[in-house]
Amino acid sequence: MSVRAEPSLPTPHELPAPASWRCVDILSDLHLQAELPRTFEAFRTHLLHTPADAVLILGDLFEVWVGDDAAADGFEHACAEALREAARRRWVGFMAGNRDFLVGPRFLESCGLHALPDPTVLSFGPHRYLLAHGDALCLDDVDYQRFRAQVRQPAWAEQFLAQPLAARRHVAAQLRQASEERKRTQGTESYGDIDPPTALAWLRHAHADVFIHGHTHKPADHAMAPGVVRHVTSDWDLDANDPAHPHRAEVLRITLAGVQRVPPAGPLP
Ligand SMILES: [Mn+2]
C-alpha cells in the first residue's frame, strides 16, 4: 500500500518560441546572495555577453526572497539592475524555485522579466521541452512536500508579506542559521531526487519529449524512456572555499542542433 497521495498532473503553460529565436539559455540554482560576489558577477557578465535570444531562469536564482520591497536597495537592488539590463537586450523568463517563490509580479514587471509558470512547455524547433524547477517532483521528501503545500497557499504569502521587512529578513536569517546548523551536525545537506515515473507522467501529459529541471544540484543527462530525455541543470558557486564543493557554473544551451552544456559567457571573475 502506498502512503503517498497520487498528485494530479499539471497542465503546463505554453511558451512557443518566436521564429526569430536561434538560441535559448537555461540556468537555475545560482542561489545569489551578497556573500557570493563572484557568483553574482559571473551571472551579470553572462547576461551581458551571451549570444542567446532568450534566457530562461528555472528557479532558486536567489538564495532567499523575502518580498519585492527588499529590492529597494542593497544586494537585491544590484540583482534587479543586472536583470533589467539583460531584459533590455533579450527575452528573460523567470520561474520561481523553493527559495525564491515569493518573487512577485511587481519585481518581475520592474525588471522587464516574463513570468514562467511551473511547469512550462517551450516549443522550439522539433522538440517540446518541459521546464520545471523540480522540487514539486521530489516526492520522497514528504516533510518538504507538506511544507511546500502550506507556503504556496496565497494566504500564507499574504500573511508573511504583511510583516515589516526587518521581521521578514529576521525570519530568513533564522531559517538560514537552522540550515547551517543541520549541515554542521548531519553533514552536507543532501538533496533528494525527482520521482522518475511521475516525471514521465508529467511529460506524457504535456506531450513533451525533453525534460529540463534544476533544484537537485545533480547536473546530468538521463534517458527516461525511448525518445525521452531529462537534463538536470547545474547549481552555481564560484565562491566556494571547500575542496568538497569545487567551483561550478554552467548554462544549458538549446539551439536547433540540440542541447549542450556551456560555461557562462564572458570572462569569469
Ligand atoms: Mn530548489
PDB file of C-alpha atoms and ligand atoms in Angstrom:
ATOM      1  CA  MET A   1       0.000   0.000   0.000  1.00  0.00           C
ATOM      2  CA  SER A   2       1.353   3.418  -0.924  1.00  0.00           C
ATOM      3  CA  VAL A   3       1.223   6.135   1.706  1.00  0.00           C
ATOM      4  CA  ARG A   4       1.925   8.730  -0.947  1.00  0.00           C
ATOM      5  CA  ALA A   5      -1.004  10.659  -2.343  1.00  0.00           C
ATOM      6  CA  GLU A   6      -1.091  10.467  -6.136  1.00  0.00           C
ATOM      7  CA  PRO A   7      -0.502  14.023  -7.296  1.00  0.00           C
ATOM      8  CA  SER A   8      -2.616  15.282 -10.164  1.00  0.00           C
ATOM      9  CA  LEU A   9      -0.872  16.028 -13.434  1.00  0.00           C
ATOM     10  CA  PRO A  10      -0.256  19.720 -14.036  1.00  0.00           C
ATOM     11  CA  THR A  11      -1.282  21.285 -17.318  1.00  0.00           C
ATOM     12  CA  PRO A  12       1.750  23.312 -18.359  1.00  0.00           C
ATOM     13  CA  HIS A  13       1.913  26.891 -19.511  1.00  0.00           C
ATOM     14  CA  GLU A  14       2.735  27.059 -23.237  1.00  0.00           C
ATOM     15  CA  LEU A  15       5.715  29.088 -24.472  1.00  0.00           C
ATOM     16  CA  PRO A  16       6.055  28.831 -28.259  1.00  0.00           C
ATOM     17  CA  ALA A  17       9.483  30.158 -29.261  1.00  0.00           C
ATOM     18  CA  PRO A  18       9.183  33.059 -31.711  1.00  0.00           C
ATOM     19  CA  ALA A  19      10.542  32.227 -35.188  1.00  0.00           C
ATOM     20  CA  SER A  20      13.446  34.629 -34.595  1.00  0.00           C
ATOM     21  CA  TRP A  21      14.884  32.607 -31.679  1.00  0.00           C
ATOM     22  CA  ARG A  22      18.017  30.633 -32.574  1.00  0.00           C
ATOM     23  CA  CYS A  23      19.498  30.068 -29.128  1.00  0.00           C
ATOM     24  CA  VAL A  24      17.963  29.735 -25.669  1.00  0.00           C
ATOM     25  CA  ASP A  25      19.935  29.642 -22.417  1.00  0.00           C
ATOM     26  CA  ILE A  26      18.586  27.801 -19.400  1.00  0.00           C
ATOM     27  CA  LEU A  27      20.052  28.180 -15.941  1.00  0.00           C
ATOM     28  CA  SER A  28      18.967  27.688 -12.328  1.00  0.00           C
ATOM     29  CA  ASP A  29      20.057  27.400  -8.726  1.00  0.00           C
ATOM     30  CA  LEU A  30      22.508  30.293  -8.593  1.00  0.00           C
ATOM     31  CA  HIS A  31      21.395  30.963  -5.010  1.00  0.00           C
ATOM     32  CA  LEU A  32      22.532  34.584  -5.408  1.00  0.00           C
ATOM     33  CA  GLN A  33      23.404  36.265  -2.133  1.00  0.00           C
ATOM     34  CA  ALA A  34      25.637  39.106  -1.019  1.00  0.00           C
ATOM     35  CA  GLU A  35      28.104  36.566   0.431  1.00  0.00           C
ATOM     36  CA  LEU A  36      28.786  35.081  -3.063  1.00  0.00           C
ATOM     37  CA  PRO A  37      30.063  38.106  -5.043  1.00  0.00           C
ATOM     38  CA  ARG A  38      31.933  36.125  -7.743  1.00  0.00           C
ATOM     39  CA  THR A  39      28.833  34.051  -8.492  1.00  0.00           C
ATOM     40  CA  PHE A  40      26.781  37.222  -8.905  1.00  0.00           C
ATOM     41  CA  GLU A  41      29.458  38.790 -11.128  1.00  0.00           C
ATOM     42  CA  ALA A  42      29.573  35.670 -13.368  1.00  0.00           C
ATOM     43  CA  PHE A  43      25.784  35.782 -13.711  1.00  0.00           C
ATOM     44  CA  ARG A  44      25.765  39.518 -14.503  1.00  0.00           C
ATOM     45  CA  THR A  45      28.546  39.059 -17.066  1.00  0.00           C
ATOM     46  CA  HIS A  46      26.772  36.117 -18.682  1.00  0.00           C
ATOM     47  CA  LEU A  47      23.568  38.097 -19.086  1.00  0.00           C
ATOM     48  CA  LEU A  48      25.504  40.839 -20.878  1.00  0.00           C
ATOM     49  CA  HIS A  49      27.595  38.600 -23.168  1.00  0.00           C
ATOM     50  CA  THR A  50      25.526  35.517 -24.020  1.00  0.00           C
ATOM     51  CA  PRO A  51      24.600  35.112 -27.695  1.00  0.00           C
ATOM     52  CA  ALA A  52      21.206  33.713 -26.638  1.00  0.00           C
ATOM     53  CA  ASP A  53      17.942  35.271 -27.819  1.00  0.00           C
ATOM     54  CA  ALA A  54      16.314  34.259 -24.559  1.00  0.00           C
ATOM     55  CA  VAL A  55      17.458  33.379 -21.042  1.00  0.00           C
ATOM     56  CA  LEU A  56      15.117  31.204 -19.007  1.00  0.00           C
ATOM     57  CA  ILE A  57      15.784  31.057 -15.269  1.00  0.00           C
ATOM     58  CA  LEU A  58      14.360  27.897 -13.686  1.00  0.00           C
ATOM     59  CA  GLY A  59      14.216  28.870 -10.028  1.00  0.00           C
ATOM     60  CA  ASP A  60      16.403  29.451  -6.983  1.00  0.00           C
ATOM     61  CA  LEU A  61      18.056  32.385  -8.701  1.00  0.00           C
ATOM     62  CA  PHE A  62      18.074  33.889  -5.217  1.00  0.00           C
ATOM     63  CA  GLU A  63      19.142  32.162  -2.017  1.00  0.00           C
ATOM     64  CA  VAL A  64      16.141  33.737  -0.372  1.00  0.00           C
ATOM     65  CA  TRP A  65      13.496  36.307  -1.306  1.00  0.00           C
ATOM     66  CA  VAL A  66      11.513  37.968   1.480  1.00  0.00           C
ATOM     67  CA  GLY A  67       9.379  40.269  -0.670  1.00  0.00           C
ATOM     68  CA  ASP A  68       9.700  42.605  -3.654  1.00  0.00           C
ATOM     69  CA  ASP A  69      10.197  45.626  -1.370  1.00  0.00           C
ATOM     70  CA  ALA A  70      13.587  44.108  -0.421  1.00  0.00           C
ATOM     71  CA  ALA A  71      14.871  45.197  -3.853  1.00  0.00           C
ATOM     72  CA  ALA A  72      14.730  48.895  -2.955  1.00  0.00           C
ATOM     73  CA  ASP A  73      18.417  48.870  -2.044  1.00  0.00           C
ATOM     74  CA  GLY A  74      21.393  46.649  -1.243  1.00  0.00           C
ATOM     75  CA  PHE A  75      22.192  43.328  -2.913  1.00  0.00           C
ATOM     76  CA  GLU A  76      18.680  42.690  -4.225  1.00  0.00           C
ATOM     77  CA  HIS A  77      18.767  46.101  -5.894  1.00  0.00           C
ATOM     78  CA  ALA A  78      22.021  45.205  -7.655  1.00  0.00           C
ATOM     79  CA  CYS A  79      20.376  41.970  -8.859  1.00  0.00           C
ATOM     80  CA  ALA A  80      17.400  43.934 -10.157  1.00  0.00           C
ATOM     81  CA  GLU A  81      19.716  46.273 -12.075  1.00  0.00           C
ATOM     82  CA  ALA A  82      21.520  43.320 -13.707  1.00  0.00           C
ATOM     83  CA  LEU A  83      18.226  41.681 -14.696  1.00  0.00           C
ATOM     84  CA  ARG A  84      16.818  44.966 -16.032  1.00  0.00           C
ATOM     85  CA  GLU A  85      19.899  45.478 -18.196  1.00  0.00           C
ATOM     86  CA  ALA A  86      19.583  41.892 -19.501  1.00  0.00           C
ATOM     87  CA  ALA A  87      15.869  42.258 -20.262  1.00  0.00           C
ATOM     88  CA  ARG A  88      16.643  45.332 -22.397  1.00  0.00           C
ATOM     89  CA  ARG A  89      18.769  43.113 -24.649  1.00  0.00           C
ATOM     90  CA  ARG A  90      16.875  39.828 -24.795  1.00  0.00           C
ATOM     91  CA  TRP A  91      13.808  37.924 -23.577  1.00  0.00           C
ATOM     92  CA  VAL A  92      14.320  36.890 -19.950  1.00  0.00           C
ATOM     93  CA  GLY A  93      11.911  34.481 -18.245  1.00  0.00           C
ATOM     94  CA  PHE A  94      11.745  33.795 -14.526  1.00  0.00           C
ATOM     95  CA  MET A  95      10.350  30.643 -12.897  1.00  0.00           C
ATOM     96  CA  ALA A  96      10.248  30.557  -9.112  1.00  0.00           C
ATOM     97  CA  GLY A  97      12.064  27.916  -7.072  1.00  0.00           C
ATOM     98  CA  ASN A  98      11.580  26.850  -3.481  1.00  0.00           C
ATOM     99  CA  ARG A  99      13.968  29.606  -2.259  1.00  0.00           C
ATOM    100  CA  ASP A 100      12.531  32.497  -4.253  1.00  0.00           C
ATOM    101  CA  PHE A 101       8.858  31.614  -4.635  1.00  0.00           C
ATOM    102  CA  LEU A 102       7.955  34.969  -3.056  1.00  0.00           C
ATOM    103  CA  VAL A 103       9.270  36.900  -6.067  1.00  0.00           C
ATOM    104  CA  GLY A 104       6.168  38.783  -7.135  1.00  0.00           C
ATOM    105  CA  PRO A 105       4.733  40.429 -10.240  1.00  0.00           C
ATOM    106  CA  ARG A 106       5.888  43.852  -9.023  1.00  0.00           C
ATOM    107  CA  PHE A 107       9.547  42.809  -9.115  1.00  0.00           C
ATOM    108  CA  LEU A 108       9.195  40.989 -12.450  1.00  0.00           C
ATOM    109  CA  GLU A 109       7.491  43.971 -14.086  1.00  0.00           C
ATOM    110  CA  SER A 110      10.017  46.460 -12.713  1.00  0.00           C
ATOM    111  CA  CYS A 111      12.837  44.384 -14.268  1.00  0.00           C
ATOM    112  CA  GLY A 112      11.059  43.615 -17.552  1.00  0.00           C
ATOM    113  CA  LEU A 113      11.056  39.862 -16.804  1.00  0.00           C
ATOM    114  CA  HIS A 114       8.453  37.396 -18.073  1.00  0.00           C
ATOM    115  CA  ALA A 115       6.870  35.069 -15.505  1.00  0.00           C
ATOM    116  CA  LEU A 116       7.291  31.376 -16.318  1.00  0.00           C
ATOM    117  CA  PRO A 117       4.715  29.243 -14.508  1.00  0.00           C
ATOM    118  CA  ASP A 118       5.979  25.888 -13.174  1.00  0.00           C
ATOM    119  CA  PRO A 119       5.775  23.805 -15.348  1.00  0.00           C
ATOM    120  CA  THR A 120       6.079  25.460 -18.772  1.00  0.00           C
ATOM    121  CA  VAL A 121       6.443  23.802 -22.178  1.00  0.00           C
ATOM    122  CA  LEU A 122       8.846  25.536 -24.549  1.00  0.00           C
ATOM    123  CA  SER A 123       8.178  24.601 -28.179  1.00  0.00           C
ATOM    124  CA  PHE A 124      11.416  25.213 -30.031  1.00  0.00           C
ATOM    125  CA  GLY A 125      12.402  23.567 -33.304  1.00  0.00           C
ATOM    126  CA  PRO A 126      11.414  19.896 -33.392  1.00  0.00           C
ATOM    127  CA  HIS A 127      11.027  19.483 -29.622  1.00  0.00           C
ATOM    128  CA  ARG A 128       8.666  20.262 -26.788  1.00  0.00           C
ATOM    129  CA  TYR A 129      10.768  20.984 -23.702  1.00  0.00           C
ATOM    130  CA  LEU A 130       9.050  20.608 -20.338  1.00  0.00           C
ATOM    131  CA  LEU A 131      10.621  23.114 -17.939  1.00  0.00           C
ATOM    132  CA  ALA A 132      10.192  22.894 -14.161  1.00  0.00           C
ATOM    133  CA  HIS A 133      12.149  23.849 -11.062  1.00  0.00           C
ATOM    134  CA  GLY A 134      11.899  20.224  -9.926  1.00  0.00           C
ATOM    135  CA  ASP A 135      11.004  20.480  -6.252  1.00  0.00           C
ATOM    136  CA  ALA A 136       7.360  19.504  -6.847  1.00  0.00           C
ATOM    137  CA  LEU A 137       8.608  16.133  -8.137  1.00  0.00           C
ATOM    138  CA  CYS A 138      10.792  15.282  -5.126  1.00  0.00           C
ATOM    139  CA  LEU A 139       8.008  13.150  -3.663  1.00  0.00           C
ATOM    140  CA  ASP A 140      10.203  11.109  -1.315  1.00  0.00           C
ATOM    141  CA  ASP A 141      10.637  14.169   0.875  1.00  0.00           C
ATOM    142  CA  VAL A 142       7.225  14.033   2.498  1.00  0.00           C
ATOM    143  CA  ASP A 143       8.053  16.761   5.061  1.00  0.00           C
ATOM    144  CA  TYR A 144       9.124  19.129   2.312  1.00  0.00           C
ATOM    145  CA  GLN A 145       6.001  18.465   0.215  1.00  0.00           C
ATOM    146  CA  ARG A 146       3.845  19.240   3.251  1.00  0.00           C
ATOM    147  CA  PHE A 147       5.800  22.471   3.851  1.00  0.00           C
ATOM    148  CA  ARG A 148       5.528  23.350   0.150  1.00  0.00           C
ATOM    149  CA  ALA A 149       1.761  22.841   0.110  1.00  0.00           C
ATOM    150  CA  GLN A 150       1.480  25.177   3.092  1.00  0.00           C
ATOM    151  CA  VAL A 151       3.714  28.049   1.961  1.00  0.00           C
ATOM    152  CA  ARG A 152       2.469  28.044  -1.628  1.00  0.00           C
ATOM    153  CA  GLN A 153      -1.021  28.982  -0.471  1.00  0.00           C
ATOM    154  CA  PRO A 154      -1.788  32.619  -1.287  1.00  0.00           C
ATOM    155  CA  ALA A 155      -2.994  33.202   2.296  1.00  0.00           C
ATOM    156  CA  TRP A 156       0.405  32.123   3.713  1.00  0.00           C
ATOM    157  CA  ALA A 157       2.287  34.517   1.433  1.00  0.00           C
ATOM    158  CA  GLU A 158      -0.143  37.315   2.212  1.00  0.00           C
ATOM    159  CA  GLN A 159       0.356  36.861   5.936  1.00  0.00           C
ATOM    160  CA  PHE A 160       4.148  36.640   5.656  1.00  0.00           C
ATOM    161  CA  LEU A 161       4.427  39.663   3.374  1.00  0.00           C
ATOM    162  CA  ALA A 162       2.261  41.714   5.732  1.00  0.00           C
ATOM    163  CA  GLN A 163       5.089  41.657   8.294  1.00  0.00           C
ATOM    164  CA  PRO A 164       7.618  44.507   8.314  1.00  0.00           C
ATOM    165  CA  LEU A 165      10.645  43.926   6.056  1.00  0.00           C
ATOM    166  CA  ALA A 166      13.025  43.751   9.038  1.00  0.00           C
ATOM    167  CA  ALA A 167      10.926  40.990  10.618  1.00  0.00           C
ATOM    168  CA  ARG A 168      10.886  39.036   7.342  1.00  0.00           C
ATOM    169  CA  ARG A 169      14.672  39.361   6.993  1.00  0.00           C
ATOM    170  CA  HIS A 170      14.975  38.119  10.576  1.00  0.00           C
ATOM    171  CA  VAL A 171      12.883  35.007   9.823  1.00  0.00           C
ATOM    172  CA  ALA A 172      15.015  34.319   6.725  1.00  0.00           C
ATOM    173  CA  ALA A 173      18.231  34.670   8.756  1.00  0.00           C
ATOM    174  CA  GLN A 174      16.893  32.261  11.383  1.00  0.00           C
ATOM    175  CA  LEU A 175      15.961  29.677   8.738  1.00  0.00           C
ATOM    176  CA  ARG A 176      19.429  30.018   7.233  1.00  0.00           C
ATOM    177  CA  GLN A 177      21.064  29.558  10.627  1.00  0.00           C
ATOM    178  CA  ALA A 178      18.981  26.432  11.276  1.00  0.00           C
ATOM    179  CA  SER A 179      20.011  25.050   7.883  1.00  0.00           C
ATOM    180  CA  GLU A 180      23.724  25.761   8.599  1.00  0.00           C
ATOM    181  CA  GLU A 181      23.351  24.078  11.981  1.00  0.00           C
ATOM    182  CA  ARG A 182      21.818  20.994  10.317  1.00  0.00           C
ATOM    183  CA  LYS A 183      24.730  20.892   7.860  1.00  0.00           C
ATOM    184  CA  ARG A 184      27.214  21.013  10.776  1.00  0.00           C
ATOM    185  CA  THR A 185      25.557  18.244  12.742  1.00  0.00           C
ATOM    186  CA  GLN A 186      24.292  15.974   9.935  1.00  0.00           C
ATOM    187  CA  GLY A 187      26.964  16.592   7.296  1.00  0.00           C
ATOM    188  CA  THR A 188      26.442  18.232   3.922  1.00  0.00           C
ATOM    189  CA  GLU A 189      22.837  18.968   3.175  1.00  0.00           C
ATOM    190  CA  SER A 190      21.650  16.229   0.862  1.00  0.00           C
ATOM    191  CA  TYR A 191      19.234  16.954  -1.922  1.00  0.00           C
ATOM    192  CA  GLY A 192      16.710  14.329  -2.844  1.00  0.00           C
ATOM    193  CA  ASP A 193      15.932  13.421  -6.413  1.00  0.00           C
ATOM    194  CA  ILE A 194      12.811  13.605  -8.510  1.00  0.00           C
ATOM    195  CA  ASP A 195      10.392  10.687  -8.853  1.00  0.00           C
ATOM    196  CA  PRO A 196      11.033   9.346 -12.397  1.00  0.00           C
ATOM    197  CA  PRO A 197       7.620   7.674 -13.022  1.00  0.00           C
ATOM    198  CA  THR A 198       5.754  10.845 -12.013  1.00  0.00           C
ATOM    199  CA  ALA A 199       8.097  12.979 -14.117  1.00  0.00           C
ATOM    200  CA  LEU A 200       7.406  10.719 -17.100  1.00  0.00           C
ATOM    201  CA  ALA A 201       3.662  11.071 -16.480  1.00  0.00           C
ATOM    202  CA  TRP A 202       4.085  14.885 -16.475  1.00  0.00           C
ATOM    203  CA  LEU A 203       5.935  14.658 -19.805  1.00  0.00           C
ATOM    204  CA  ARG A 204       3.331  12.422 -21.444  1.00  0.00           C
ATOM    205  CA  HIS A 205       0.544  14.703 -20.224  1.00  0.00           C
ATOM    206  CA  ALA A 206       2.402  17.733 -21.640  1.00  0.00           C
ATOM    207  CA  HIS A 207       3.204  15.933 -24.947  1.00  0.00           C
ATOM    208  CA  ALA A 208       6.831  16.831 -24.288  1.00  0.00           C
ATOM    209  CA  ASP A 209       9.900  14.766 -25.196  1.00  0.00           C
ATOM    210  CA  VAL A 210      12.612  16.623 -23.264  1.00  0.00           C
ATOM    211  CA  PHE A 211      12.520  17.437 -19.555  1.00  0.00           C
ATOM    212  CA  ILE A 212      14.731  20.173 -18.126  1.00  0.00           C
ATOM    213  CA  HIS A 213      14.816  20.937 -14.413  1.00  0.00           C
ATOM    214  CA  GLY A 214      17.074  22.133 -11.614  1.00  0.00           C
ATOM    215  CA  HIS A 215      16.724  22.049  -7.818  1.00  0.00           C
ATOM    216  CA  THR A 216      18.590  18.788  -7.133  1.00  0.00           C
ATOM    217  CA  HIS A 217      22.109  20.189  -7.772  1.00  0.00           C
ATOM    218  CA  LYS A 218      22.875  16.943  -9.609  1.00  0.00           C
ATOM    219  CA  PRO A 219      23.677  18.041 -13.166  1.00  0.00           C
ATOM    220  CA  ALA A 220      23.323  15.064 -15.509  1.00  0.00           C
ATOM    221  CA  ASP A 221      21.599  13.803 -18.642  1.00  0.00           C
ATOM    222  CA  HIS A 222      19.278  10.819 -18.259  1.00  0.00           C
ATOM    223  CA  ALA A 223      17.338   8.637 -20.676  1.00  0.00           C
ATOM    224  CA  MET A 224      13.792   8.414 -19.284  1.00  0.00           C
ATOM    225  CA  ALA A 225      12.126   6.281 -21.957  1.00  0.00           C
ATOM    226  CA  PRO A 226      12.723   5.616 -25.658  1.00  0.00           C
ATOM    227  CA  GLY A 227      12.986   9.086 -27.225  1.00  0.00           C
ATOM    228  CA  VAL A 228      12.519  10.901 -23.912  1.00  0.00           C
ATOM    229  CA  VAL A 229      15.463  12.550 -22.132  1.00  0.00           C
ATOM    230  CA  ARG A 230      15.999  14.550 -18.943  1.00  0.00           C
ATOM    231  CA  HIS A 231      18.617  17.265 -18.485  1.00  0.00           C
ATOM    232  CA  VAL A 232      19.348  18.474 -14.961  1.00  0.00           C
ATOM    233  CA  THR A 233      20.879  21.948 -14.717  1.00  0.00           C
ATOM    234  CA  SER A 234      23.894  22.689 -12.530  1.00  0.00           C
ATOM    235  CA  ASP A 235      23.858  24.899  -9.471  1.00  0.00           C
ATOM    236  CA  TRP A 236      26.391  27.756  -9.449  1.00  0.00           C
ATOM    237  CA  ASP A 237      29.039  28.565  -6.872  1.00  0.00           C
ATOM    238  CA  LEU A 238      32.200  30.426  -7.828  1.00  0.00           C
ATOM    239  CA  ASP A 239      32.929  31.484  -4.256  1.00  0.00           C
ATOM    240  CA  ALA A 240      33.157  28.098  -2.526  1.00  0.00           C
ATOM    241  CA  ASN A 241      36.305  27.630  -0.497  1.00  0.00           C
ATOM    242  CA  ASP A 242      35.840  23.951   0.187  1.00  0.00           C
ATOM    243  CA  PRO A 243      37.514  21.056  -1.709  1.00  0.00           C
ATOM    244  CA  ALA A 244      34.318  19.006  -1.362  1.00  0.00           C
ATOM    245  CA  HIS A 245      32.470  21.687  -3.360  1.00  0.00           C
ATOM    246  CA  PRO A 246      34.570  22.722  -6.362  1.00  0.00           C
ATOM    247  CA  HIS A 247      33.676  25.902  -8.235  1.00  0.00           C
ATOM    248  CA  ARG A 248      30.868  25.359 -10.721  1.00  0.00           C
ATOM    249  CA  ALA A 249      28.724  27.391 -13.086  1.00  0.00           C
ATOM    250  CA  GLU A 250      27.062  26.090 -16.206  1.00  0.00           C
ATOM    251  CA  VAL A 251      24.406  27.036 -18.725  1.00  0.00           C
ATOM    252  CA  LEU A 252      22.227  24.590 -20.641  1.00  0.00           C
ATOM    253  CA  ARG A 253      22.063  25.958 -24.171  1.00  0.00           C
ATOM    254  CA  ILE A 254      19.345  24.923 -26.624  1.00  0.00           C
ATOM    255  CA  THR A 255      19.778  25.538 -30.331  1.00  0.00           C
ATOM    256  CA  LEU A 256      18.089  23.880 -33.295  1.00  0.00           C
ATOM    257  CA  ALA A 257      21.004  21.397 -33.172  1.00  0.00           C
ATOM    258  CA  GLY A 258      20.060  20.272 -29.672  1.00  0.00           C
ATOM    259  CA  VAL A 259      21.113  20.759 -26.051  1.00  0.00           C
ATOM    260  CA  GLN A 260      24.661  21.422 -24.862  1.00  0.00           C
ATOM    261  CA  ARG A 261      26.310  22.464 -21.601  1.00  0.00           C
ATOM    262  CA  VAL A 262      28.436  25.597 -21.820  1.00  0.00           C
ATOM    263  CA  PRO A 263      30.335  27.729 -19.319  1.00  0.00           C
ATOM    264  CA  PRO A 264      28.960  31.216 -18.594  1.00  0.00           C
ATOM    265  CA  ALA A 265      29.724  33.759 -21.336  1.00  0.00           C
ATOM    266  CA  GLY A 266      32.349  36.451 -20.885  1.00  0.00           C
ATOM    267  CA  PRO A 267      35.387  36.472 -18.617  1.00  0.00           C
ATOM    268  CA  LEU A 268      34.879  34.632 -15.309  1.00  0.00           C
ATOM    269  CA  PRO A 269      35.536  36.942 -12.348  1.00  0.00           C
TER     270      PRO A 269
HETATM  271 MN    MN B   1      15.414  24.445  -5.270  1.00  0.00          MN
END
